[in-house]
Short mmCIF file of C-alpha atoms in Angstrom, two decimals:
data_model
loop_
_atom_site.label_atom_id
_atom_site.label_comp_id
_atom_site.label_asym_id
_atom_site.label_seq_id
_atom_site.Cartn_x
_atom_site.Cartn_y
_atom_site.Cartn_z
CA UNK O 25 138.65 108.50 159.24
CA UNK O 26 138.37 112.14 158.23
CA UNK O 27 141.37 113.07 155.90
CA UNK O 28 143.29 115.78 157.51
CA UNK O 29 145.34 118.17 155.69
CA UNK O 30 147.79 121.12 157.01
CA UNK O 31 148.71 124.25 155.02
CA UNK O 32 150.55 127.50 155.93
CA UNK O 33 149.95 130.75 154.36
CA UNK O 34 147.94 132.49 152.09
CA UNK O 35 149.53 131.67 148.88
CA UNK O 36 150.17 128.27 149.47
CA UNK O 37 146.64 128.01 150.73
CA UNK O 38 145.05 129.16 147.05
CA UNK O 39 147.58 127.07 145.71
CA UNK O 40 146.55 124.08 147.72
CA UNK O 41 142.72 124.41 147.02
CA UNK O 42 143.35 125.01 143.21
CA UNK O 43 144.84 121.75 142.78
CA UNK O 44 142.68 120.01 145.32
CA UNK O 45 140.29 117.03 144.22
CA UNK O 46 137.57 116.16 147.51
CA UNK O 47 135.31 113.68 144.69
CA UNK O 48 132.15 115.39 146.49
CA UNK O 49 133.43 114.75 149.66
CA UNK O 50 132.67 117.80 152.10
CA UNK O 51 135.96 120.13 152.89
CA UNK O 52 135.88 121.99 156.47
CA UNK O 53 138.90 124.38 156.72
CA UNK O 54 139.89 125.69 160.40
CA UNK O 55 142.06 128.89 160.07
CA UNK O 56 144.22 129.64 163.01
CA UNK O 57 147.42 131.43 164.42
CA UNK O 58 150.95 130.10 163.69
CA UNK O 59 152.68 128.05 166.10
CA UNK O 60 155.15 129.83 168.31
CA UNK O 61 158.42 128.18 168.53
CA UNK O 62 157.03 126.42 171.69
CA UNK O 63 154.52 124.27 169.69
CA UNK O 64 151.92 126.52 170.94
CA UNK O 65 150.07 128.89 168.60
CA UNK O 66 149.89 132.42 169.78
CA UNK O 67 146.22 132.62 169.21
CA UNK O 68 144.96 132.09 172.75
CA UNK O 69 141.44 131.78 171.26
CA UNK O 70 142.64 129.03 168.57
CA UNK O 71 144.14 127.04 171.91
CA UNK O 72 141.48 126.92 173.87
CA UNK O 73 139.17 125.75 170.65
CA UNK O 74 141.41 123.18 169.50
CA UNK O 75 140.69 120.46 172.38
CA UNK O 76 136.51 121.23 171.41
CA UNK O 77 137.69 121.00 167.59
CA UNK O 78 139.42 117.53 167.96
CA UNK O 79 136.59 115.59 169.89
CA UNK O 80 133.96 116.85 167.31
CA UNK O 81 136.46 115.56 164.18
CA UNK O 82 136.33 112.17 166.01
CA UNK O 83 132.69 111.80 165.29
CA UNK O 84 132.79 113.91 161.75
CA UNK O 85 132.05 111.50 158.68
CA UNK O 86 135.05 109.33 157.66
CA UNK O 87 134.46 110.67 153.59
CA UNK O 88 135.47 114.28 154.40
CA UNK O 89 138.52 116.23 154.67
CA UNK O 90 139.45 118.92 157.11
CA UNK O 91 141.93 121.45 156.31
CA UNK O 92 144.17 123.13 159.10
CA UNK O 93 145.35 126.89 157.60
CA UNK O 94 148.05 128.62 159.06
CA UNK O 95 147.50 132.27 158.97
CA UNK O 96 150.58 133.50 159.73
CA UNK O 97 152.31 135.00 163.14
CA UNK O 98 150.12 138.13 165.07
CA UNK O 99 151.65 140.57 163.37
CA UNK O 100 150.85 139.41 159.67
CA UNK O 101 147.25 138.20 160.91
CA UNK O 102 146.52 141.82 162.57
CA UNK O 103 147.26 143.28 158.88
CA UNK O 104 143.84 144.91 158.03
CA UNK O 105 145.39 143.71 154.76
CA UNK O 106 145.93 140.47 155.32
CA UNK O 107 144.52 138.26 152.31
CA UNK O 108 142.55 136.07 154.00
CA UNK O 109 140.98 139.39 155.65
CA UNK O 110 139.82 140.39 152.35
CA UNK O 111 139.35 137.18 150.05
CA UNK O 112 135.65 136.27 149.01
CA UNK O 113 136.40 132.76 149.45
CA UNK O 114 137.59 133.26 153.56
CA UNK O 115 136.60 136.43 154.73
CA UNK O 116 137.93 136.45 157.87
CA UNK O 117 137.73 138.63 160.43
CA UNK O 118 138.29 136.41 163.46
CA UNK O 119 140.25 133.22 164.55
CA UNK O 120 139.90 130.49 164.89
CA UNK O 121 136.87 130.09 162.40
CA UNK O 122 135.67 126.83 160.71
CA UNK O 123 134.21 126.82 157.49
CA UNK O 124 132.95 124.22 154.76
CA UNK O 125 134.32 125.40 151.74
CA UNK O 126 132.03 126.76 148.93
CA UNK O 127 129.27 126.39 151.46
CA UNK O 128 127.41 129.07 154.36
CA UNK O 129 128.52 127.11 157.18
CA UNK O 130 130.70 128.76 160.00
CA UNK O 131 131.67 128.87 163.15
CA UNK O 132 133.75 131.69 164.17
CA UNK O 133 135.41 132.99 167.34
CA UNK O 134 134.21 131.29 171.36
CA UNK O 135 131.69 129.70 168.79
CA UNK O 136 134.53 126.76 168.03
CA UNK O 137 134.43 125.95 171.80
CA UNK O 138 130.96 125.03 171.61
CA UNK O 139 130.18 120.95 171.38
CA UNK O 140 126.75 121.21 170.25
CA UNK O 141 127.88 123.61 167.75
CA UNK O 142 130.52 121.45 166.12
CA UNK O 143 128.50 118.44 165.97
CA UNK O 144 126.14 120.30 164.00
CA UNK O 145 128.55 121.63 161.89
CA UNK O 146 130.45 118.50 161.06
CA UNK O 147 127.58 116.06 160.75
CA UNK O 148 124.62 118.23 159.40
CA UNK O 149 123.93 117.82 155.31
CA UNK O 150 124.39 120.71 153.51
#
């Protein structure tokens, strides 16, 4: 079973992967919205991927790890300044996006509601 993993903000994220140990297992990190008090985030987009994300982590390889970043509320992600905006390692300009850490693969955006898409991203080799 894929190991999952949940993190909120940016600092605590770097902090997080620093200290992290994956023994060559792969690492997929989703970023999304917050939650809203209602258990909801307020990412519309990040809903309406997360039902596409869950079925595709059922069939993902049992050695991997998948990350779940919190990005903050809609005010903090809309921050043109926002780390995670600007860090080499993310470089995000939309969410939800997927991405294998220290690799090119990446799904960003309406592309996280696509099936095909996430079974190719989980399960293809590097």
């Amino acid at each position: 079973m894929v190991q999952k993993h949940y993190v909120a903000g940016f600092q605590n994220f770097v902090d997080f992967m620093k200290n992290f140990k994956a023994d060559g297992q792969d690492i997929n990190i989703l970023f999304t919205g917050a939650k809203m008090d209602s258990g909801i985030s307020w990412c519309s987009d990040c809903v309406d991927a997360a039902p596409f994300i869950d079925a595709a982590l059922e069939k993902a390889p049992a050695e991997s790890h998948f990350i779940h970043v919190d990005v903050g509320d809609r005010p903090t992600w809309k921050d043109m300044t926002n780390p995670f905006r600007k860090d080499t390692n993310t470089h995000l300009s939309v969410i939800p996006t997927l991405i294998r850490w220290k690799n090119p693969q990446r799904l960003e955006g309406e592309q996280c509601q696509n099936a095909d898409l996430l079974d190719m991203f989980f399960n293809d080799e590097d």
